[in-house]
Short mmCIF file of C-alpha atoms in Angstrom, two decimals:
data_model
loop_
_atom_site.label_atom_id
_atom_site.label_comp_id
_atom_site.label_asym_id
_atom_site.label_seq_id
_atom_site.Cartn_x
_atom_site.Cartn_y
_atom_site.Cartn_z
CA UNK A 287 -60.35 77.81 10.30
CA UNK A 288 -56.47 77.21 11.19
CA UNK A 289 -57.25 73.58 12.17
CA UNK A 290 -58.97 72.67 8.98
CA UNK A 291 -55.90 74.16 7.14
CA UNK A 292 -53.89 72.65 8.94
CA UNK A 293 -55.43 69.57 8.57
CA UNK A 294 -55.80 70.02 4.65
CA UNK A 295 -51.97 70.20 5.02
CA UNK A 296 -51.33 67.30 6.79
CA UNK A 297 -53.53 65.49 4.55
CA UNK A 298 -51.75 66.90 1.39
CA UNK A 299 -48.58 66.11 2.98
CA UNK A 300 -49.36 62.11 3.88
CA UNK A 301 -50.84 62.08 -0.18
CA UNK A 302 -46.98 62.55 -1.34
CA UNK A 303 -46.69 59.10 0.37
CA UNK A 304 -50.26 57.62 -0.48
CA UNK A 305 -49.89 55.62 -3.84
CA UNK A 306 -53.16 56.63 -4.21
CA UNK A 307 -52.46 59.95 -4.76
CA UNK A 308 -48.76 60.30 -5.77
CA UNK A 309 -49.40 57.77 -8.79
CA UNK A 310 -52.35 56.68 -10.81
CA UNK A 311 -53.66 53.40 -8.51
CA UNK A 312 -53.83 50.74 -11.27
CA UNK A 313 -57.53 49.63 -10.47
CA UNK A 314 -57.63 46.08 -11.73
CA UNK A 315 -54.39 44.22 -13.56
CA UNK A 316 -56.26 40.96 -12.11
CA UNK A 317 -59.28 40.75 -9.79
CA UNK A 318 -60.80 38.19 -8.44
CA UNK A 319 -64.48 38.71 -10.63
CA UNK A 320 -62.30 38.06 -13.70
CA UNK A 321 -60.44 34.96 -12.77
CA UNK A 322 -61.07 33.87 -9.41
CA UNK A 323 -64.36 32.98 -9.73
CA UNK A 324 -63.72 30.88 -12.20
CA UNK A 325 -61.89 28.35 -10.74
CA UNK A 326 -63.54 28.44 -7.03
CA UNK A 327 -62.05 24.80 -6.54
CA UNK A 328 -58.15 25.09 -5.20
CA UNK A 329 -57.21 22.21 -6.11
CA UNK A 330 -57.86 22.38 -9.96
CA UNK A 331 -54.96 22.75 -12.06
CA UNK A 332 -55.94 26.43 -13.85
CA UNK A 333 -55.77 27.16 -17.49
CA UNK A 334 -53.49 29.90 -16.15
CA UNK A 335 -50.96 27.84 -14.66
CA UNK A 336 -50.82 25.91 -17.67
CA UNK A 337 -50.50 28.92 -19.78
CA UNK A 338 -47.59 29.60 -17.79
CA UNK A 339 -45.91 26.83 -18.36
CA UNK A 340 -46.25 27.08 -21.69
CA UNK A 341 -45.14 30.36 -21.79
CA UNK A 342 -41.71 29.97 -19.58
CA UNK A 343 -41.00 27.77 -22.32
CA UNK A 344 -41.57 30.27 -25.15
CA UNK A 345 -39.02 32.59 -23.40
CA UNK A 346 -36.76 30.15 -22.91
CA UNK A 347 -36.64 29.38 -26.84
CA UNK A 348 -36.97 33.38 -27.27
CA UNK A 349 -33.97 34.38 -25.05
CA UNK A 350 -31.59 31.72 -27.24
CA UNK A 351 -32.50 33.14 -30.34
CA UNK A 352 -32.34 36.57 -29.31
CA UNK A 353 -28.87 36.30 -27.80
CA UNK A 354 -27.46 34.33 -30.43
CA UNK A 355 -28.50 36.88 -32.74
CA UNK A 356 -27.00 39.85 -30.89
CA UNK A 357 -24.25 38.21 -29.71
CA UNK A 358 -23.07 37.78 -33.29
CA UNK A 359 -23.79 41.21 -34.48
CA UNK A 360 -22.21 42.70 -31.60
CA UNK A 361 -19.01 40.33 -31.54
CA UNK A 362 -18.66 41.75 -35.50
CA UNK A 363 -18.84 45.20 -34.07
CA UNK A 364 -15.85 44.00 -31.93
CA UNK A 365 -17.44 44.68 -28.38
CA UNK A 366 -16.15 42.94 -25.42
CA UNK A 367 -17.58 39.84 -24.10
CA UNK A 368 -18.55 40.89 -20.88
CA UNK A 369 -19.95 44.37 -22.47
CA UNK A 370 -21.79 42.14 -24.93
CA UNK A 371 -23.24 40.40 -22.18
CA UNK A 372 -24.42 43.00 -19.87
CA UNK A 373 -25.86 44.93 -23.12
CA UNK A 374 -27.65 41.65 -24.21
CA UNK A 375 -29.43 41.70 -20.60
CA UNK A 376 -30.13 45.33 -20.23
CA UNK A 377 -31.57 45.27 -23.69
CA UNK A 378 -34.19 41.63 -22.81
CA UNK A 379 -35.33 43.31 -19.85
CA UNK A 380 -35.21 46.86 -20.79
CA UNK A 381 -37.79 45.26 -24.13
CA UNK A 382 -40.18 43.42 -21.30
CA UNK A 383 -40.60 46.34 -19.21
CA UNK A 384 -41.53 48.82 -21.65
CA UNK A 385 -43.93 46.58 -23.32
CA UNK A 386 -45.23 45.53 -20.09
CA UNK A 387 -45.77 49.49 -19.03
CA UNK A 388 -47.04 49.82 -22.02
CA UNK A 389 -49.71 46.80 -21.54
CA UNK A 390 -50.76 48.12 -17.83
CA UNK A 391 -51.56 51.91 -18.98
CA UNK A 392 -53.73 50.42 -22.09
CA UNK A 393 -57.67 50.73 -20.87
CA UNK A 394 -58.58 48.30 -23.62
CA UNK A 395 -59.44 44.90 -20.86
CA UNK A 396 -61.02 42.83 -23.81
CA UNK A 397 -61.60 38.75 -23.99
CA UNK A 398 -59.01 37.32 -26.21
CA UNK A 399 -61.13 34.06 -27.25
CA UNK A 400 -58.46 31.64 -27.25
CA UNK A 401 -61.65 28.60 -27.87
CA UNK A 402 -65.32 29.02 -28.68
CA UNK A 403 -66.17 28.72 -24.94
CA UNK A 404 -67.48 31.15 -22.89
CA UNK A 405 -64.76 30.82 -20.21
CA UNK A 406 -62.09 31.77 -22.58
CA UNK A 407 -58.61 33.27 -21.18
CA UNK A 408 -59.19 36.89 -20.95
CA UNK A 409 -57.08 39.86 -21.71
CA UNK A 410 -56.08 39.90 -18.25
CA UNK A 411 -55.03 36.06 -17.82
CA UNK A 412 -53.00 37.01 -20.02
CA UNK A 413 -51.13 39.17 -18.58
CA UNK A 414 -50.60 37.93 -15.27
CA UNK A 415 -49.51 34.77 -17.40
CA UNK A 416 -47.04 36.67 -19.14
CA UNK A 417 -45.32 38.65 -16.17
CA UNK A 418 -45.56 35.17 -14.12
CA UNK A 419 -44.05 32.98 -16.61
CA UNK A 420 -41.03 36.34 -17.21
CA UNK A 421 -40.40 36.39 -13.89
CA UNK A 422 -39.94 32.42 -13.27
CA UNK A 423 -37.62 32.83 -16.18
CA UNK A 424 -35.26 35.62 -15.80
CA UNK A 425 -35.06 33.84 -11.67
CA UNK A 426 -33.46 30.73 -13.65
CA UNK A 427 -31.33 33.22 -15.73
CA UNK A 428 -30.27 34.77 -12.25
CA UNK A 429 -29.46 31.49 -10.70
CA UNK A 430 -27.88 29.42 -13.98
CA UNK A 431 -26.10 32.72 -15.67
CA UNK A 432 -25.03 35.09 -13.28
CA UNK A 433 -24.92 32.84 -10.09
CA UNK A 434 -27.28 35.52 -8.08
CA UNK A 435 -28.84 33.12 -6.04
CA UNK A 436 -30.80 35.99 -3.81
CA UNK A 437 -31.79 37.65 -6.97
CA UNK A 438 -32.60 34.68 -8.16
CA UNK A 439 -35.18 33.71 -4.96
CA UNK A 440 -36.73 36.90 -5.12
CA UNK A 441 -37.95 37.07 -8.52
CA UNK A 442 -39.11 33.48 -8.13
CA UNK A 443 -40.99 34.36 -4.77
CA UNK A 444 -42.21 37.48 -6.49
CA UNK A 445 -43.80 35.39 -9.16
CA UNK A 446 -45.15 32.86 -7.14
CA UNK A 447 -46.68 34.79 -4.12
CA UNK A 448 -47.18 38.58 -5.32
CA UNK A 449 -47.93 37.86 -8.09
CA UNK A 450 -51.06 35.82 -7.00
CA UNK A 451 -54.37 36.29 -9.29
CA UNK A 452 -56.38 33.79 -7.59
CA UNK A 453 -56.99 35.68 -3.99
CA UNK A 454 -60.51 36.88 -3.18
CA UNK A 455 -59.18 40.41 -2.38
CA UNK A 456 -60.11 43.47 -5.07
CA UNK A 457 -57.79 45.12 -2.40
CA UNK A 458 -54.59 42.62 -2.48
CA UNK A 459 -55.33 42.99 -6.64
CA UNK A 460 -54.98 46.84 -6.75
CA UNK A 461 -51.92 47.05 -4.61
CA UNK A 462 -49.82 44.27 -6.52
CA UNK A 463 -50.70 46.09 -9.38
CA UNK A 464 -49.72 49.00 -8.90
CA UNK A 465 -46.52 47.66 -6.75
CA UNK A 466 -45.56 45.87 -10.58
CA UNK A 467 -46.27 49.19 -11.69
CA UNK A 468 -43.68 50.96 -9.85
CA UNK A 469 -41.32 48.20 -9.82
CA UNK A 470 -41.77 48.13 -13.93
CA UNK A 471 -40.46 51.41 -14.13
CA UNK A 472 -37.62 51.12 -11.95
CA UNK A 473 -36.21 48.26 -13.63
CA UNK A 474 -36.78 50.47 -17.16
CA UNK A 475 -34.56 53.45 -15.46
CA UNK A 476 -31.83 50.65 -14.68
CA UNK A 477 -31.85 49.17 -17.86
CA UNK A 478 -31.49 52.77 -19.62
CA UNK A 479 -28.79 52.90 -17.06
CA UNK A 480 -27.08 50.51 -18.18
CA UNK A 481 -27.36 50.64 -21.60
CA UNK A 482 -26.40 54.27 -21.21
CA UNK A 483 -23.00 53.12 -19.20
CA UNK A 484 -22.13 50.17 -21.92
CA UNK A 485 -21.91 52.03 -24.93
CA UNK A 486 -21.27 55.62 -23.78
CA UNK A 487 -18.86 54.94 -20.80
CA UNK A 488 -17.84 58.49 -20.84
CA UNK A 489 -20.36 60.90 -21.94
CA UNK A 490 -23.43 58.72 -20.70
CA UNK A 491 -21.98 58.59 -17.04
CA UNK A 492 -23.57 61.55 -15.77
CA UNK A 493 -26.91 60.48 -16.92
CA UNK A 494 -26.42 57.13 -15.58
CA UNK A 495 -25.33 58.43 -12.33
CA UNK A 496 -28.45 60.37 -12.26
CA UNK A 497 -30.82 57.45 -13.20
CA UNK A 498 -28.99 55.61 -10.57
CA UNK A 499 -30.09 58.04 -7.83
CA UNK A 500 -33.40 58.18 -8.95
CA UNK A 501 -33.16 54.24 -8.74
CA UNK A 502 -31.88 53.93 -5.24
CA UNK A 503 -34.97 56.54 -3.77
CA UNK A 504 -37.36 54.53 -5.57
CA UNK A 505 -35.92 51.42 -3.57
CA UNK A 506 -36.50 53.15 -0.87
CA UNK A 507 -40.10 54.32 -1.22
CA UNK A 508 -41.41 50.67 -2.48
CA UNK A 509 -39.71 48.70 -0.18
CA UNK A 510 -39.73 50.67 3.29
CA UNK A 511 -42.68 52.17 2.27
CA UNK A 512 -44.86 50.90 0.27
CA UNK A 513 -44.44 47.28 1.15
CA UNK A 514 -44.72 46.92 4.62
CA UNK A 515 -47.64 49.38 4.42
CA UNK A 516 -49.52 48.32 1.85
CA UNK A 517 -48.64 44.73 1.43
CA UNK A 518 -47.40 43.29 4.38
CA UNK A 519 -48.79 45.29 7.61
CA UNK A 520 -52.37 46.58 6.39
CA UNK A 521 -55.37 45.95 7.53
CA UNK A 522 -57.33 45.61 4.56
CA UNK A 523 -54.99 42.95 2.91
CA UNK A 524 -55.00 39.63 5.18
CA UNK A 525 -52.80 37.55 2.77
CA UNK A 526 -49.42 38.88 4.17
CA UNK A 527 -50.77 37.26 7.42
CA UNK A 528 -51.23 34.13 6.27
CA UNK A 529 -48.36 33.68 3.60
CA UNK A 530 -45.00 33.40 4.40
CA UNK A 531 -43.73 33.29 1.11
CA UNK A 532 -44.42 36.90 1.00
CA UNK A 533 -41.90 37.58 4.33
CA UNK A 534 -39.41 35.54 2.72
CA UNK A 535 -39.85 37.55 -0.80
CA UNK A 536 -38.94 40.82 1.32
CA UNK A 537 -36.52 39.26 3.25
CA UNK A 538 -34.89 38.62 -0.50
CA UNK A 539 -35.46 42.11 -1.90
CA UNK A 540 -33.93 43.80 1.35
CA UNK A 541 -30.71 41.47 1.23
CA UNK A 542 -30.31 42.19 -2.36
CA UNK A 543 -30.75 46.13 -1.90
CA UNK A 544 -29.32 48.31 -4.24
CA UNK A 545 -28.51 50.13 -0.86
CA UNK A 546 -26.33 46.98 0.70
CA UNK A 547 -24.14 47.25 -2.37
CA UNK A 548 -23.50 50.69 -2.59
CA UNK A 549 -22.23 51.14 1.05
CA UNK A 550 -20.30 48.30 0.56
CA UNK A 551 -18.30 49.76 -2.73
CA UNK A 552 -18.52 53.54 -2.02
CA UNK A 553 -14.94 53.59 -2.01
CA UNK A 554 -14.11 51.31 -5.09
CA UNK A 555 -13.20 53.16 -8.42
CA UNK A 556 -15.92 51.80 -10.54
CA UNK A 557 -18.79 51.38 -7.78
CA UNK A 558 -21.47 52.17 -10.12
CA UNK A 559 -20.66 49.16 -12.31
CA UNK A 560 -20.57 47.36 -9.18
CA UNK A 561 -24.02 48.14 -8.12
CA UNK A 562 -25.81 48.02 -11.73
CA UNK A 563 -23.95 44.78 -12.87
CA UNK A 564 -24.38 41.33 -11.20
CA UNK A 565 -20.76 40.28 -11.03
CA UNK A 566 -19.29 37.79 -13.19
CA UNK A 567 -18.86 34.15 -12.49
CA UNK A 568 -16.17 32.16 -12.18
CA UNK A 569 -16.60 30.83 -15.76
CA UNK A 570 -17.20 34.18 -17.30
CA UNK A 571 -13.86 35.44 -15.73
CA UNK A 572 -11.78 32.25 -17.32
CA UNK A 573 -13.60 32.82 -20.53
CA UNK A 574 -12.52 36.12 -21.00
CA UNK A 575 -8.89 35.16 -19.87
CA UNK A 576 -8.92 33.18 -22.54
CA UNK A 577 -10.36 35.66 -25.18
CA UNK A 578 -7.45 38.29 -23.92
CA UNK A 579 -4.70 35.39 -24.41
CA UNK A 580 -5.67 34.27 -27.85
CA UNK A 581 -6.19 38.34 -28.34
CA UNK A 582 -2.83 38.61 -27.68
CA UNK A 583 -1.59 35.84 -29.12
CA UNK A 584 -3.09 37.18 -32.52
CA UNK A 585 -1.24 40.22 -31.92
CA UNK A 586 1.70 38.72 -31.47
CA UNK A 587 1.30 36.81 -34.65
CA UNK A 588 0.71 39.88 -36.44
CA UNK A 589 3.33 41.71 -35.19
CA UNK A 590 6.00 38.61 -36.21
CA UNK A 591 3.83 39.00 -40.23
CA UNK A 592 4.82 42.41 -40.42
CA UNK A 593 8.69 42.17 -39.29
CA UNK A 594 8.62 39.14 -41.97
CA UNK A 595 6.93 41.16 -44.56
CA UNK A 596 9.21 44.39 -44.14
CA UNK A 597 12.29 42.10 -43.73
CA UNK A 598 11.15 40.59 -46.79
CA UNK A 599 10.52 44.06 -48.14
CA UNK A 600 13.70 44.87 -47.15
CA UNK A 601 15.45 42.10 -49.15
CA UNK A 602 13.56 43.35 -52.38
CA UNK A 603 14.79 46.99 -52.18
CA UNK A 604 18.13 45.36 -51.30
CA UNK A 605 18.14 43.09 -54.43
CA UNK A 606 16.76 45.91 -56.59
CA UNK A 607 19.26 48.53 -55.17
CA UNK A 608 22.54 46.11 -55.89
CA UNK A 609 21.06 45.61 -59.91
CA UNK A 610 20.58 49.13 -60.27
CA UNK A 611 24.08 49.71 -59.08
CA UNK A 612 25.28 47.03 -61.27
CA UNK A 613 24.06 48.37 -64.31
CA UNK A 614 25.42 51.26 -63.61
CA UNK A 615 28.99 50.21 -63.32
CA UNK A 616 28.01 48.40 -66.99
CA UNK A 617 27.27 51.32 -68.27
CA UNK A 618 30.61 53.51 -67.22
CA UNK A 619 32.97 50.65 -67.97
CA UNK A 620 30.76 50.56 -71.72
CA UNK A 621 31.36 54.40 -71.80
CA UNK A 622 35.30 54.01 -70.42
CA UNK A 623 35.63 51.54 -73.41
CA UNK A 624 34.46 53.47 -76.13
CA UNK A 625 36.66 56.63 -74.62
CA UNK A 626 39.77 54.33 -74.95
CA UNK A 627 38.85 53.11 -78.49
CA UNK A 628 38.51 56.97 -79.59
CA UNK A 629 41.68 57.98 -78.13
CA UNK A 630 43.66 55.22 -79.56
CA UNK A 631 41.95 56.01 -83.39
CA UNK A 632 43.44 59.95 -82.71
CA UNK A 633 46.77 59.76 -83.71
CA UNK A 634 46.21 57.30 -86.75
CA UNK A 635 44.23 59.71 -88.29
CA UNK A 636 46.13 62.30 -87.63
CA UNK A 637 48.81 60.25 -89.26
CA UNK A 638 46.62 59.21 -91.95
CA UNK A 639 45.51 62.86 -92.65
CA UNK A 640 49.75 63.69 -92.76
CA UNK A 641 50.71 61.43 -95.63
CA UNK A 642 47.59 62.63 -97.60
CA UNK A 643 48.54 66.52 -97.24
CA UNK A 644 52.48 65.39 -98.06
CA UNK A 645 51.25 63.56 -101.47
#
C-alpha cells in the first residue's frame, strides 16, 4: 500500500516535468500522413518550400510598410529613435506570436483548396509555411538590423531543422509542436515585457521584472529540459542522431541564453534593458548622435528667437515708453503756457475794471 503511494507520488512528481502532463501535448501541428506522404521523393522541390519562399517575401514587403507606418506616427508623438525602434519590434513579434498561439489552439485542421486538385495545400502546410518563412525572416532582421549574428543562426537553424514537416516521425511532429508551443509563449511574455518597459519605464517596471523572471525559468525548462530530453537524447525521436543542424541550433540557443547575459550585467544600472534589448549597432548609435546634435542645435536656435524677440520686445516698450513721456512733457509745457497767458491778462483787467468804476 505505501509503495504504490509512493510510487503514485513519484509519478505525479516526474508529470510536473513531463510536457505531457504539465501542458496540453499539441497532437499534430504537422505529421507526416498530412504532408509527408505526399511528396515521398526527396529530391522534389515541395509546394511547401515554394510557399515559403513566397511567403518570406510577403513579410519582407509587410515589415516595410508596417514600420514606415509606425515609425511616422510614433516620431509625431515625439518618441525617441531607439524607443521607436525597440517598440516597432516588440510590437511585429509580439502580433506573430499571438496570432500564431492563437492558430495552434484552433481544432479547426481543414483543407484550404488553394487549386481544384485533390493534393491541395492543407490547413496545416500552411502553417508550417507561415512559421518557416517568419522565422527565415526575422533571422535576416537579426543579422542585417541588429547585428545579432547568434540570434540570427538560431532562428535560421530553428527554421530549417526543427522546424522540419517532412520526417516520417508522428513522434518528432508532436514534440516540435509543442516545443513552438512553449517557445510561442515565451517570446509573447518578452514582447509584453518590453512593450511594458518602453512606454511605462516607471510604473510598468515591476511587471516587466516579473515577466522577465517568468522568462528566464521558462529558458530553463525548454532548453535543459525539454530539449535534450525530448528532442535531442530520446529514444523515440532518431532525427537528433542523424542531424547536426539540430546540435548546432542548441549550441546557438545556449550561447545566446537569456542566462549568459544576465550574469554578465547583474551589476550594470539598467541590466534589464540589457538582457531584453539586442544592443544597438554601430550605425544606430551615430544616428542618434546625430538626432541629439541637430536636437540641440534646434534648441539653440530657439533659444537665440526668443532673446531676439524679447530684445525686440524690449525696443517696442522702450519706443512706446519715451512717446508716452513725450507727450506728457507736451502737455505740461501746453498747460505752463496757458498759466502764463492768464497771469499776464490779471492785472489788465484789473486795470481795465479801475478806469470803468472811476468814470
Amino acid at each position: 500500500m505505501y509503495e504504490q503511494a509512493a510510487s503514485s507520488w513519484a509519478v505525479g512528481l516526474y508529470s510536473l516535468l513531463d510536457p505531457t502532463k504539465f501542458l496540453p501535448f499539441l497532437p499534430s501541428l504537422w505529421d507526416k500522413q498530412a504532408i509527408g506522404s505526399r511528396y515521398p521523393n526527396d529530391t522534389k522541390v515541395r509546394e511547401t518550400d515554394v510557399l515559403v519562399g513566397y511567403l518570406v517575401l510577403f513579410w519582407v514587403i509587410l515589415y516595410l510598410v508596417y514600420e514606415k507606418c509606425l515609425n511616422s506616427l510614433f516620431r509625431r508623438m515625439c518618441f525617441p529613435l531607439v524607443q521607436r525602434s525597440r517598440i516597432i519590434e516588440a510590437v511585429w513579434n509580439f502580433g506573430f506570436c499571438f496570432g500564431s498561439i492563437c492558430y495552434m489552439l484552433s481544432s479547426a485542421m481543414q483543407l484550404l483548396s488553394f487549386s481544384p486538385q485533390e493534393q491541395g495545400t492543407t490547413y496545416r502546410e500552411l502553417g508550417v509555411a507561415l512559421h518557416k518563412s517568419f522565422y527565415f525572416h526575422q533571422a535576416g532582421i537579426d543579422v542585417l538590423c541588429h547585428g545579432a549574428w547568434i540570434k540570427g543562426c538560431a532562428n535560421l537553424l530553428f527554421a530549417s531543422f526543427v522546424l522540419n514537416p517532412y520526417q516520417q516521425n508522428y513522434r518528432w511532429c508532436t514534440v516540435t509542436s509543442t516545443f513552438l508551443m512553449y517557445k510561442t509563449i515565451d517570446i509573447v511574455m518578452v514582447n509584453i515585457c518590453r512593450i511594458l518597459l518602453c512606454i511605462f519605464q516607471t510604473v510598468g517596471r515591476p511587471v516587466s521584472k516579473l515577466l522577465f523572471l517568468l522568462h528566464c525559468l521558462t529558458w530553463i525548462y525548454l532548453y535543459l529540459h525539454y530539449v535534450p530530453t525530448f528532442v535531442l537524447w530520446s529514444e523515440e525521436v532518431k532525427y537528433a542522431r542523424t542531424e547536426p543542424g539540430l546540435w548546432l541550433w542548441f549550441a546557438a540557443e545556449c550561447l545566446d541564453s537569456v542566462w549568459l547575459r544576465l550574469i554578465g550585467h547583474a551589476k550594470a544600472t539598467h541590466w534589464l534593458e540589457i538582457c531584453l534589448f539586442p544592443p544597438p549597432t554601430q550605425e544606430a548609435i551615430e544616428l542618434a548622435g546625430i538626432h541629439k546634435r541637430h536636437r540641440e542645435s534646434l534648441r539653440k536656435c530657439n533659444k537665440r528667437r526668443a532673446k531676439k524677440v524679447e530684445l525686440w520686445q524690449t525696443l517696442v516698450c522702450a519706443m512706446a515708453i519715451k512717446k508716452k513721456i513725450k507727450r506728457i512733457r507736451e502737455a505740461k509745457s501746453n498747460i505752463g503756457a496757458s498759466t502764463k497767458d492768464l497771469e499776464e491778462l490779471e492785472p489788465f483787467e484789473t486795470q481795465v475794471d479801475g478806469e470803468l468804476a472811476e468814470n
